[in-house]
XYZ file of C-alpha atoms in Angstrom:
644
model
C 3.139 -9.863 -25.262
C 2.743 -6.462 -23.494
C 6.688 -5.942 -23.754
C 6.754 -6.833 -27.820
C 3.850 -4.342 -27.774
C 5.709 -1.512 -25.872
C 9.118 -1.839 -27.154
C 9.692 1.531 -29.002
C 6.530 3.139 -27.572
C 7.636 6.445 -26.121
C 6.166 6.906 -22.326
C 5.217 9.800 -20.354
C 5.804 9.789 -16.354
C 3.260 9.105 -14.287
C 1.764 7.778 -16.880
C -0.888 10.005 -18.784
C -0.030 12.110 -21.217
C -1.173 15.789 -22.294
C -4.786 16.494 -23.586
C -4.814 19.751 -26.013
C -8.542 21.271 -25.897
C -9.135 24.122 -27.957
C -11.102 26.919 -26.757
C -14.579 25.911 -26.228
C -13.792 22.519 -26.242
C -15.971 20.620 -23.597
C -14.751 19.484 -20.639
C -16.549 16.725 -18.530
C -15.992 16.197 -14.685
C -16.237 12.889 -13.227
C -17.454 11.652 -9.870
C -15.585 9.409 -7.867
C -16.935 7.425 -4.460
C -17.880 9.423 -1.652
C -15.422 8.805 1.287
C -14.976 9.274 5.121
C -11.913 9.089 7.483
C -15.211 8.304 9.755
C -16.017 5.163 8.502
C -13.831 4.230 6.125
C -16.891 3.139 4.171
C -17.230 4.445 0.564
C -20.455 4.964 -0.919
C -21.592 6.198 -4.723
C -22.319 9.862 -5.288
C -25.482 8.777 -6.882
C -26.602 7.395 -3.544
C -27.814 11.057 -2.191
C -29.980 12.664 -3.963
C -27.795 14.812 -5.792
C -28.256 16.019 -9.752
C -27.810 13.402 -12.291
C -26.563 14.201 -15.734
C -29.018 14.099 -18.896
C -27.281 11.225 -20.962
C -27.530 9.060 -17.485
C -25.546 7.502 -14.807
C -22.309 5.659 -16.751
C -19.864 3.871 -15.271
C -16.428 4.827 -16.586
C -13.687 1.627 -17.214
C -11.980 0.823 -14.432
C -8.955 -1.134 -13.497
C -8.717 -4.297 -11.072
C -6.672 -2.371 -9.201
C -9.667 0.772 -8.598
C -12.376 -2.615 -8.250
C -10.437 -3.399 -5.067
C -9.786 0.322 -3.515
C -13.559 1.137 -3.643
C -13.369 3.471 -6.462
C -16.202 3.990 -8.137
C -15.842 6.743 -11.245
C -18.990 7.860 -12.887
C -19.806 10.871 -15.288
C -21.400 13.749 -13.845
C -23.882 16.793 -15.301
C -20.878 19.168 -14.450
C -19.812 20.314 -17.847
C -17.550 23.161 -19.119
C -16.228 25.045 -21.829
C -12.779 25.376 -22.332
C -11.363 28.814 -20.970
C -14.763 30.182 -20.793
C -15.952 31.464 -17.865
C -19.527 31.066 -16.408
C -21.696 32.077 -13.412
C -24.859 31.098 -12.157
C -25.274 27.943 -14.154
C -28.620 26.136 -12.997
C -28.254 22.206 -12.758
C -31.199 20.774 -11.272
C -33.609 20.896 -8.618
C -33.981 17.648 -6.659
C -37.381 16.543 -5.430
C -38.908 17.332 -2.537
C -36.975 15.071 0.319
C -38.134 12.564 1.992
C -37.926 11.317 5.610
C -35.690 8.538 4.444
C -33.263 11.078 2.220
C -33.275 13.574 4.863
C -31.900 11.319 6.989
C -29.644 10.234 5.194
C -28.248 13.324 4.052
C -27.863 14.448 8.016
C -26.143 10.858 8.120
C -23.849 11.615 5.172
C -22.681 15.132 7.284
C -22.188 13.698 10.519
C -19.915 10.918 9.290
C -17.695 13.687 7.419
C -18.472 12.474 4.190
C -16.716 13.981 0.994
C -17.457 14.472 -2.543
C -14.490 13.693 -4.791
C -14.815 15.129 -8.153
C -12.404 14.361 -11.012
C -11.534 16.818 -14.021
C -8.952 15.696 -16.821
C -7.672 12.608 -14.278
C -7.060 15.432 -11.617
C -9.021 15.548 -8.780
C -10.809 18.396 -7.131
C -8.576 20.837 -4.383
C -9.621 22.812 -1.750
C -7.936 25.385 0.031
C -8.932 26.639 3.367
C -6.837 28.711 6.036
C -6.591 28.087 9.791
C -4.638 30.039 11.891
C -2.595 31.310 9.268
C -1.690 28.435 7.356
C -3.126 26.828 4.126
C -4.323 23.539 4.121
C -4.890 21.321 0.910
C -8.061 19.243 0.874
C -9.111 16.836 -1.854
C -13.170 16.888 -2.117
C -14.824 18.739 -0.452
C -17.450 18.275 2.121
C -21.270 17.030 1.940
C -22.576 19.633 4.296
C -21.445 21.147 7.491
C -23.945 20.856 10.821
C -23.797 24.366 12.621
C -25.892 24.169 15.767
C -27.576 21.100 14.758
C -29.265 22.423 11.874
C -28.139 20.707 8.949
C -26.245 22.648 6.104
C -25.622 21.399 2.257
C -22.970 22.655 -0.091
C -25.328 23.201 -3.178
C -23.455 25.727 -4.944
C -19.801 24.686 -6.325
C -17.132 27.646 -7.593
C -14.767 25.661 -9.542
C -11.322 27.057 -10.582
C -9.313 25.472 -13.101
C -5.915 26.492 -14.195
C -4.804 26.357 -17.751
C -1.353 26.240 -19.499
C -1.089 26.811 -23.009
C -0.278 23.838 -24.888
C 4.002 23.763 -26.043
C 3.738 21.179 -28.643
C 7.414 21.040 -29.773
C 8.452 20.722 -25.444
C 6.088 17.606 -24.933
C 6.761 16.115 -28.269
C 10.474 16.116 -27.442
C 9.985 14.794 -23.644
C 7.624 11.961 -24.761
C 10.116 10.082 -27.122
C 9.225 8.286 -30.456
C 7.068 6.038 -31.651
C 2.864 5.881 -30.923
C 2.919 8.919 -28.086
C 4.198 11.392 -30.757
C 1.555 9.704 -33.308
C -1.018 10.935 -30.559
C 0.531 13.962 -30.272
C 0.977 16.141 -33.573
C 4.538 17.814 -33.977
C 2.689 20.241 -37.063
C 3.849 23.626 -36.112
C 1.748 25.448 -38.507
C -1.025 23.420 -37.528
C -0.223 24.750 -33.406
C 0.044 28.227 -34.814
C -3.150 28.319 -35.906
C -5.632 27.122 -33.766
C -3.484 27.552 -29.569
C -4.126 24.718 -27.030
C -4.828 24.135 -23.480
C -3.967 22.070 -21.113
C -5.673 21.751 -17.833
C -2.974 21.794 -14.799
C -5.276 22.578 -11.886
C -8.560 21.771 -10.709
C -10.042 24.104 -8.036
C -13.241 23.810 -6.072
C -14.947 26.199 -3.725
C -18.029 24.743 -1.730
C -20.904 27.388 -0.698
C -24.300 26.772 1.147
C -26.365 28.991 -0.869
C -30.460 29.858 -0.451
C -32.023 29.446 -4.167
C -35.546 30.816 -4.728
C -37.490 27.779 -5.888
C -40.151 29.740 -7.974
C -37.196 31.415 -10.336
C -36.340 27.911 -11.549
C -39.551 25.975 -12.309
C -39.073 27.060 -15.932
C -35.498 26.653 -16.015
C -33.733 23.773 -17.724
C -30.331 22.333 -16.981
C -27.518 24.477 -17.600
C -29.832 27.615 -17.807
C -28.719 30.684 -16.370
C -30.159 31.903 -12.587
C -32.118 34.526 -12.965
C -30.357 36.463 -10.143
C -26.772 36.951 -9.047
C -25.860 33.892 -6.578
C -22.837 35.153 -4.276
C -20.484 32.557 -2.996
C -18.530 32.873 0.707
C -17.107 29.767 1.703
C -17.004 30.823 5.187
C -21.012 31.567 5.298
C -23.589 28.511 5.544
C -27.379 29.586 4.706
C -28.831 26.498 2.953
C -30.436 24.398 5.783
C -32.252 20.933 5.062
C -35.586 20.787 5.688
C -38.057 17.787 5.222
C -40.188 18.121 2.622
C -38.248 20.986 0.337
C -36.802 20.558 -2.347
C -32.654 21.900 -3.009
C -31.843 23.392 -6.220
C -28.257 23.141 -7.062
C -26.439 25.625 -8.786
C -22.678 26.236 -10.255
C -19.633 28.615 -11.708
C -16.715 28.098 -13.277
C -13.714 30.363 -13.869
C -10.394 29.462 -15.986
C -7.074 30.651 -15.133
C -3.544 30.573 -16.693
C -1.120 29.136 -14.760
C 2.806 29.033 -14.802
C 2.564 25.448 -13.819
C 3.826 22.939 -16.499
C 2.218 19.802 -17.385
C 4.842 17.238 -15.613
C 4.528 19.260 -12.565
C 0.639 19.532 -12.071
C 0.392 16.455 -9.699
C 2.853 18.642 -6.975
C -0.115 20.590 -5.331
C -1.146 16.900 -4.269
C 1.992 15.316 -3.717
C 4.107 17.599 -2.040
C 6.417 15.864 0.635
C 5.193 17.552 4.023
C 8.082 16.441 6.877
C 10.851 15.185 4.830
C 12.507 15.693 7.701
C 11.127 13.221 9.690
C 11.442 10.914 6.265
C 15.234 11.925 6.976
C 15.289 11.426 10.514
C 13.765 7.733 10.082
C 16.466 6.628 7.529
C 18.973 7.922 10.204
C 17.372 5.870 13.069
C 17.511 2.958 11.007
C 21.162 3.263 10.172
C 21.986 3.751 13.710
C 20.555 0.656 14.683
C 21.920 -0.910 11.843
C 25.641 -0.238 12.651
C 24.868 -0.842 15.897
C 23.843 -4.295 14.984
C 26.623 -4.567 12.530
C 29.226 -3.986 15.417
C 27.707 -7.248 17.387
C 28.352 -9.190 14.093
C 31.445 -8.073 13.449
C 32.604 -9.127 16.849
C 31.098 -12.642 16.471
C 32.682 -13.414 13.590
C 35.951 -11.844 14.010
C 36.454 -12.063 17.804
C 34.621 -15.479 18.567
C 34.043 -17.533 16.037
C 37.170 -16.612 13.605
C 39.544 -17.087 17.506
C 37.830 -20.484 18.229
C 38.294 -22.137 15.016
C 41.814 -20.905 14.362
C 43.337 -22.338 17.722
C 41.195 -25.490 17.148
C 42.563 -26.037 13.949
C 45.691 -25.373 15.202
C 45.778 -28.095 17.567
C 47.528 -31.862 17.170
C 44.540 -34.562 17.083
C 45.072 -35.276 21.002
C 44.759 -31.634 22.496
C 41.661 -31.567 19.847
C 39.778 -34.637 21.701
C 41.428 -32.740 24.886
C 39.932 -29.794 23.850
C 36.555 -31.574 22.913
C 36.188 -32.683 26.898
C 36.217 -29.327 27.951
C 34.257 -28.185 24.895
C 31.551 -25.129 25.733
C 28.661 -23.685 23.788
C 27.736 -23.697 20.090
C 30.745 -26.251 19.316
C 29.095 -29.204 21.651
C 25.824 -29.062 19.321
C 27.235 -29.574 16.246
C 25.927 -33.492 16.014
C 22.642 -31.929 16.910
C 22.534 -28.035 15.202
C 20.770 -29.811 11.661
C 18.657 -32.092 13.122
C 14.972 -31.664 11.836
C 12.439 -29.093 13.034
C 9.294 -29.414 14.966
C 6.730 -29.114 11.896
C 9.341 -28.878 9.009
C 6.462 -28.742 6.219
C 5.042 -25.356 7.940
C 8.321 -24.096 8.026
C 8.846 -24.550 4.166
C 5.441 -23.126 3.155
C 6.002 -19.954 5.498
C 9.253 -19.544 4.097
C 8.029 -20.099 0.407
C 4.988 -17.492 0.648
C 7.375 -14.639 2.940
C 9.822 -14.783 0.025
C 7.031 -14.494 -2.756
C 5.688 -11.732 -0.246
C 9.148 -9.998 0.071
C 10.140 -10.510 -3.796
C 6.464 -8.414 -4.732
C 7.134 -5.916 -2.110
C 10.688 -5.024 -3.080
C 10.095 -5.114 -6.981
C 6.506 -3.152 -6.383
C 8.518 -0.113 -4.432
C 11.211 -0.092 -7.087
C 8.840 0.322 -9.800
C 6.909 2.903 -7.931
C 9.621 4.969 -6.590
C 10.915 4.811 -10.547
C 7.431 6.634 -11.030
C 5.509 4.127 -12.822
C 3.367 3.616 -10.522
C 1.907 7.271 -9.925
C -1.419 8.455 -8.145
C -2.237 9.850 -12.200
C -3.078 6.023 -12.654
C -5.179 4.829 -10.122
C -5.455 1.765 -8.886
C -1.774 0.581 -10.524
C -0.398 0.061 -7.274
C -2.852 -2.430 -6.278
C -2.622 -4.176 -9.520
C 0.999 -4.087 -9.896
C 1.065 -5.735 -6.552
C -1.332 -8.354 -7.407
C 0.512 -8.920 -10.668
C 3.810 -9.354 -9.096
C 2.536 -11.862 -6.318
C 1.444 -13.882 -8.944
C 4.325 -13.910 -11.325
C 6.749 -14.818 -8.201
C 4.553 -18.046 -6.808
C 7.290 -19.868 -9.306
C 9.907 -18.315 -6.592
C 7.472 -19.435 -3.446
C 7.311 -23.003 -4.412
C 10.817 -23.051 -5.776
C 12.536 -21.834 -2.126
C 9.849 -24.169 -0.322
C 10.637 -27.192 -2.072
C 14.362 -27.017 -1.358
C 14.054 -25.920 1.964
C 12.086 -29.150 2.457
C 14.915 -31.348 0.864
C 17.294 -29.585 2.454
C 15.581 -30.541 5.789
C 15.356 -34.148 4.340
C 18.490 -34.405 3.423
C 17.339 -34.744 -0.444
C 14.698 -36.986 0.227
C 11.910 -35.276 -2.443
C 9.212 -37.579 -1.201
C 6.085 -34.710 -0.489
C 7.036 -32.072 -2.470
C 4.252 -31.526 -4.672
C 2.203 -31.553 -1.360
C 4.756 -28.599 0.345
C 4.241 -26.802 -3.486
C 0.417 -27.120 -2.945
C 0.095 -25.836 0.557
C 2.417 -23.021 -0.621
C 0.184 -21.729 -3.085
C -2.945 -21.570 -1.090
C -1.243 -20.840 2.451
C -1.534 -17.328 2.332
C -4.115 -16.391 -0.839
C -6.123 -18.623 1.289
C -5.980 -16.789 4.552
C -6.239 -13.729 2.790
C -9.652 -14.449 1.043
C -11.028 -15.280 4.318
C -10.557 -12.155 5.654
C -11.683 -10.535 2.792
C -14.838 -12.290 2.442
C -15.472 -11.961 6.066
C -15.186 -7.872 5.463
C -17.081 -7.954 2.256
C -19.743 -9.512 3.794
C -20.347 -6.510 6.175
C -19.659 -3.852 3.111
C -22.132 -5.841 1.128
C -24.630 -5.266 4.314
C -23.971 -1.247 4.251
C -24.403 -1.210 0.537
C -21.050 0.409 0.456
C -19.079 1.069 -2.689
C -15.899 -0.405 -1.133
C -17.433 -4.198 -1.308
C -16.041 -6.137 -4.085
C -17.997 -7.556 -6.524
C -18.992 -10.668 -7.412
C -17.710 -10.666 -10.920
C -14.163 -9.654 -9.283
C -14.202 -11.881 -6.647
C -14.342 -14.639 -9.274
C -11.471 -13.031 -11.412
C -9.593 -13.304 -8.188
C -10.184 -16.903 -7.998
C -9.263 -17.344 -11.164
C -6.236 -15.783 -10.866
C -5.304 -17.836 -8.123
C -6.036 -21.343 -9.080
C -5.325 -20.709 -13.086
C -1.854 -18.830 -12.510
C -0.690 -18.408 -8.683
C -1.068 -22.400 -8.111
C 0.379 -23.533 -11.766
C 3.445 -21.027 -11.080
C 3.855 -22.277 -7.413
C 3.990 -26.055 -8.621
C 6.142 -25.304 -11.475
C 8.970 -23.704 -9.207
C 8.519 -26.866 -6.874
C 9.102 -28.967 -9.513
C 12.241 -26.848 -10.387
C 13.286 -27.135 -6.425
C 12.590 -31.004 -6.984
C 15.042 -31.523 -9.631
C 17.578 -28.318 -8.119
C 20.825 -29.968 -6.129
C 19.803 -29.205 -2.101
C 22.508 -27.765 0.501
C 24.249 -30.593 1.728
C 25.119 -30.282 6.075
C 28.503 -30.046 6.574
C 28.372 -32.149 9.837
C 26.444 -35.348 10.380
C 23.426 -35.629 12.895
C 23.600 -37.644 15.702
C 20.505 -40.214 16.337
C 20.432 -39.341 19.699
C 19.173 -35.847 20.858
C 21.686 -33.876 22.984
C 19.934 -32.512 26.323
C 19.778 -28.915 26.359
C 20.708 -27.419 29.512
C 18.203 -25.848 31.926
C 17.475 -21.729 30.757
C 17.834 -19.403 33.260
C 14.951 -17.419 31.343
C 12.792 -18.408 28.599
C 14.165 -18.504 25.242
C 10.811 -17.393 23.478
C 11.421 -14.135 25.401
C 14.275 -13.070 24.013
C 12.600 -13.916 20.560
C 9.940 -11.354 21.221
C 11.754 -8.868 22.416
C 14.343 -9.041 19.045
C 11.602 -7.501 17.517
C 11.250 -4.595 19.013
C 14.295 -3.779 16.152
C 13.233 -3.861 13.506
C 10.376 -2.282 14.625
C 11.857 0.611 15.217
C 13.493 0.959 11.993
C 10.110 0.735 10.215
C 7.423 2.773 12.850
C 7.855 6.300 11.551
C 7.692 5.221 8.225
C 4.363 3.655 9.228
C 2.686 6.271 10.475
C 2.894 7.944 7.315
C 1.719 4.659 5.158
C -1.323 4.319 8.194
C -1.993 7.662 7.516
C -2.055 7.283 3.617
C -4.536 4.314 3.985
C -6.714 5.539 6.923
C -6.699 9.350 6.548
C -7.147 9.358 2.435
C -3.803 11.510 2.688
C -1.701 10.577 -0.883
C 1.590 8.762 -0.326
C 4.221 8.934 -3.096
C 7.593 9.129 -0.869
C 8.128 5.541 -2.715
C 11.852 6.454 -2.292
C 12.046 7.089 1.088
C 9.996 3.708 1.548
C 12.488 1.523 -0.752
C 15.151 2.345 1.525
C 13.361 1.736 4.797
C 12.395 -1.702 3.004
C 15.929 -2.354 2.333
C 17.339 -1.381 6.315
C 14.671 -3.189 7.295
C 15.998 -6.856 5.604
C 19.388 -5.878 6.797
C 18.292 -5.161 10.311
C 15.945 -8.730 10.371
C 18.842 -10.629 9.114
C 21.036 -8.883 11.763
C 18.376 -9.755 14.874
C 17.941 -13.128 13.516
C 21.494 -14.407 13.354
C 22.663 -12.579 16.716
C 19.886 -14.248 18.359
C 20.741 -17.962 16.784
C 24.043 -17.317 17.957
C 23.554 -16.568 21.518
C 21.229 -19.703 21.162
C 23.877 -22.189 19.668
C 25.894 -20.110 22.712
C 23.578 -22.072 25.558
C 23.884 -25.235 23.857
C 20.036 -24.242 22.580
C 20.293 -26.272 19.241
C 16.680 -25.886 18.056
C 17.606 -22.939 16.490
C 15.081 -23.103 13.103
C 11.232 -21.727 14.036
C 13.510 -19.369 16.209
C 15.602 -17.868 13.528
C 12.210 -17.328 11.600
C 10.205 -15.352 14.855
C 12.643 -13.790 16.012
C 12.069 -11.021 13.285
C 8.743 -12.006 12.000
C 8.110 -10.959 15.479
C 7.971 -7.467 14.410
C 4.408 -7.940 13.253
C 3.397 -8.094 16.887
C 4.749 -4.454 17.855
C 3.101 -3.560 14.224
C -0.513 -4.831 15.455
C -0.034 -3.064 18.600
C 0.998 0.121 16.744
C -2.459 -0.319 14.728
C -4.383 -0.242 17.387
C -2.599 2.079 18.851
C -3.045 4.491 15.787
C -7.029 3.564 15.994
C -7.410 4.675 19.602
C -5.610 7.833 19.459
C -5.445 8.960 15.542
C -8.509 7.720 14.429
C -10.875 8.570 17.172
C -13.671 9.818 15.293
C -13.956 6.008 13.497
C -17.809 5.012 14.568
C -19.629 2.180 14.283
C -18.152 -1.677 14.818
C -17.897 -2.397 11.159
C -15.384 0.437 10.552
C -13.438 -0.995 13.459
C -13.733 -4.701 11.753
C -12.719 -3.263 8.635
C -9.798 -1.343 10.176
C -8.987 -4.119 12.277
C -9.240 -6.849 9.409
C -7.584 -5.252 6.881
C -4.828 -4.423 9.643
C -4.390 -8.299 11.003
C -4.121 -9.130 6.843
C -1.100 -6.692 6.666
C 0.259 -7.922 10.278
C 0.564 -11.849 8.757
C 2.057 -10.767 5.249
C 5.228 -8.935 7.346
C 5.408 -11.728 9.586
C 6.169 -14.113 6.873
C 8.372 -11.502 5.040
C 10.818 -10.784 7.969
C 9.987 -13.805 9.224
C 12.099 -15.580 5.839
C 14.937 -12.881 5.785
C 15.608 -13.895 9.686
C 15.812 -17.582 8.931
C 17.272 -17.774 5.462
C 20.390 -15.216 7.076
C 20.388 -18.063 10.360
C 20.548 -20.828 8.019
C 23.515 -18.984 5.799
C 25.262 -18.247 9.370
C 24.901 -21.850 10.541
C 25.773 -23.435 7.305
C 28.994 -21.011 7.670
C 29.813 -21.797 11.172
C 29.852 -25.957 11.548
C 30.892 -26.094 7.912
C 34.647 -24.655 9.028
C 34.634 -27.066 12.015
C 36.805 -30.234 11.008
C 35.493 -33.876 12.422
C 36.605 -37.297 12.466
């Protein structure tokens, strides 16, 4: 339905288009959660006892996607005026504080909260220097504690750059159909009365000492009786207990040179593409180095030992048979049934409906339709995705299981069942498990009720329906046939001279490495409130990374079949799903040493939590690509080996 409905609708990337206000048009700012790198808690603005505008608190329409990232956007009593410039605007002055807001205000500063303000969809900038160099902030601080007296930012200096509106340019970039329809083409009508467009949104933060008798009589939006002077570098508002704060703002409008399509860059702009660089390289390296070992298996070894066997008279073959070696002496045993094959199937199942979302989520964002000017679309394109492909989960999990039965479709519906709650069920533990402790800190960031039952609903009304309709396409779908036939006796495998589950392990270290500086700058995105948009960069990591996993994985089976090790299945599927190990370590690795100022044990839950739910959704994503590239490379192997 949404595709009839958008064919022929012209579309703006990243997905907003341009707002004309005429001079002394209003403009409305929006508040957004307050947020910490401290905690990693969000909590509303309206929680401290800041001003609240005249109409009333209203929630603003938000996605499932901003439900589930703690966003929270409200209206706020910061209003403007289109390209007309204000000082000393009084807003409000707050009651007298309280023990209980006092404290919590002090709490607020100490745990580096910020204030995240939103004007025209952009949020709020700051600029500060340090040691030369300017650094970009979004929000900007609560207060600041200067020799523990506490210090609030009561007076705000906003800047916001204009552009004039070009209605003939935009028309032109944003197609035909219902955009131009919002967007007049009528140059006489542009002539007359010239637009605006906002393309930056500026805020300075000062700590300023208001005399409380000047404003008794004044109402909001008033004008201060005296001239307020802002210097961001000065603090001189200190809480007290008992006093009341009176809050006070400017605002200045500026014409910029920056276009419309490019107003997002101040935010976005790709620090260390370098390193982006250097991490594609790394990846490559390994991968031809990986690519050599292959090459030499299948050319050298494999390709050498089935051309002189086939090249031998039937009694040098059962000659050759008696002195026999490595993977060719398991080939009654290589297909015989896994340990467990139903787990196997509904791992395999949910990594590829993990790895389908993943692949087709980057694509889409690195295409830009998935920009930071649309919040919460990630999250929700995500979701949408991992629904849409449980038809592939229970389709590959099915016929993995007749595969492993040799046809037989007895069970399927159960393997198609477990499929679809496997993982969606693991997930909402751990996310009612943290919910319950953001419920207990009243934070913003809990989901609510209401959503948690559109999850649900979700799940059971189109994940599960979708999972047992592909198994009931995998029912009815011919299986791979085995090229050899399975003996009924076991073959012995020889004594290891080391652990086989070692070298498993270890093979992840790989892939690991292809991935790890891409991850500190995802960690840092999640953890740090830093805004990730390299999508492209990340697509082709993704990609490396499923050729490196398949690479690992069917080395390893090899040198298994190689030691007459035939139980090569749950082995092909760790040995790189065992990168989510070195990835867990890496988390906590990143919370000791990059996120030392997280306090409290519920940040650490949540940090842990959410990290252990991102661990297991790799693990059965690499996990698949290992063993679905072992099972191809098997398959490949025994079915060019001719039997009697």
């Amino acid at each position: 339905m949404c595709l009839i409905f958008q064919s022929g609708c012209g579309f703006y990337l990243p997905g907003s288009y341009p707002h004309k206000y005429v001079v002394g048009d209003p403009l409305s700012v929006k508040v957004n959660s307050l947020t910490s790198i401290d905690t990693e808690m969000p909590f509303s603005y309206y929680s401290l006892p800041f001003c609240k505008p005249q109409e009333g608190v209203k929630d603003s329409a938000e996605n499932l996607g901003e439900l589930l990232m703690g966003d929270r956007i409200e209206n706020s009593p910061y209003k403007f005026k289109m390209y007309t410039n204000e000082t000393e605007i009084f807003l409000c002055q707050s009651n007298k504080l309280s023990a209980d807001d006092f404290k919590l205000l002090a709490k607020r500063i100490d745990e580096m909260y910020q204030v995240n303000l939103i004007l025209d969809n952009l949020p709020a900038i700051r600029y500060t220097k340090k040691e030369g160099f300017t650094l970009r902030w979004t929000g900007y601080p609560v207060g600041v504690k200067v020799q523990n007296v506490y210090y609030l930012f009561n007076h705000l200096k906003f800047n916001v750059l204009i552009h004039k509106y070009e209605e003939t340019n935009v028309a032109h970039v944003m197609g035909t159909g219902d955009a131009v329809e919002v967007m007049p083409t009528d140059s006489k009508g542009g002539s007359e009365v010239p637009g605006y467009m906002v393309v930056g949104f500026e805020v300075v933060p000062c700590s300023v000492v208001h005399d409380a008798n000047l404003v008794k009589k004044l109402k909001m939006y008033g004008k201060y009786p005296s001239p307020i002077k802002c210097d961001s570098t000065a603090v001189s508002m200190p809480l007290k207990e008992g006093e009341p704060i009176v809050f006070t703002y400017e605002v200045a409008f500026e014409k910029s040179d920056i276009k419309w399509p490019s107003r997002w860059d101040a935010y976005l702009k790709m620090e260390g593409s370098k390193v982006h660089w250097f991490s594609i390289l790394n990846s490559l390296m390994v991968i031809t180095f990986l690519a050599g070992i292959v090459l030499v298996i299948f050319l050298r070894t494999v390709r050498r030992d089935l051309t002189r066997y086939e090249e031998l008279d039937r009694e040098s073959q059962v000659q050759m048979n008696e002195e026999l070696s490595g993977w060719k002496l398991v080939v009654g045993d290589v297909f015989r049934a896994p340990s467990n094959p139903a787990l196997l199937c509904i791992l395999v199942g949910d990594g590829i409906q993990i790895l389908g979302m993943a692949i087709v989520t980057i694509l889409f964002a690195a295409l830009g339709f998935m920009s930071p000017a649309s919040r919460g679309t990630l999250i929700t394109g995500m979701l949408f995705f991992y629904l849409i492909l449980g038809i592939a989960a229970g389709y590959v999990a099915v016929l993995v299981w007749r595969t492993i039965g040799c046809g037989d479709s007895k069970g399927w519906i159960s393997v198609a069942w477990k499929a679809a709650c496997f993982f969606p069920g693991i997930a909402f533990l751990i996310l009612t498990i943290l919910n319950s402790l953001l419920w207990g800190s009243h934070s913003t960031g809990a989901i609510p009720f209401s959503v948690f039952v559109i999850l649900l609903l979700l799940w059971f009304c189109i994940s599960v329906p979708l999972t047992l309709v592909g198994g009931y396409f995998g029912a009815k779908a011919q299986h791979i046939e085995y090229p050899v036939r399975t003996n009924q006796i076991p073959r012995e495998i020889p004594a290891q001279k080391y652990p086989s589950w070692l070298l498993v392990l270890g093979a992840g270290t790989l892939p690991f490495g292809t991935l790890f500086i891409e991850l500190f700058f995802i960690m840092s995105s999640i953890w740090m409130g830093r805004v990730y948009y390299v999508f492209g960069f990340l697509f082709i990591v993704l990609i490396l990374l499923v050729v490196v996993c398949a690479e690992v994985s069917l080395v390893l089976t090899y040198m298994h079949l190689c030691v007459e090790d035939w139980k090569w299945w749950w082995k092909s599927f760790f040995a790189s799903g065992s990168v989510a190990i070195y990835i867990f370590l890496y988390s906590i690795n990143y919370l000791i040493f990059d996120l030392k100022s997280l306090s409290g044990p519920v940040s650490a839950t949540l940090y842990l939590g959410y990290s252990l739910f991102m661990v297991l959704a790799v693990m059965l994503a690499t996990g698949t690509i290992g063993f679905l590239s072992s099972f191809w490379f098997v398959h490949y192997l025994f079915s060019s080996v001719k039997l009697d």
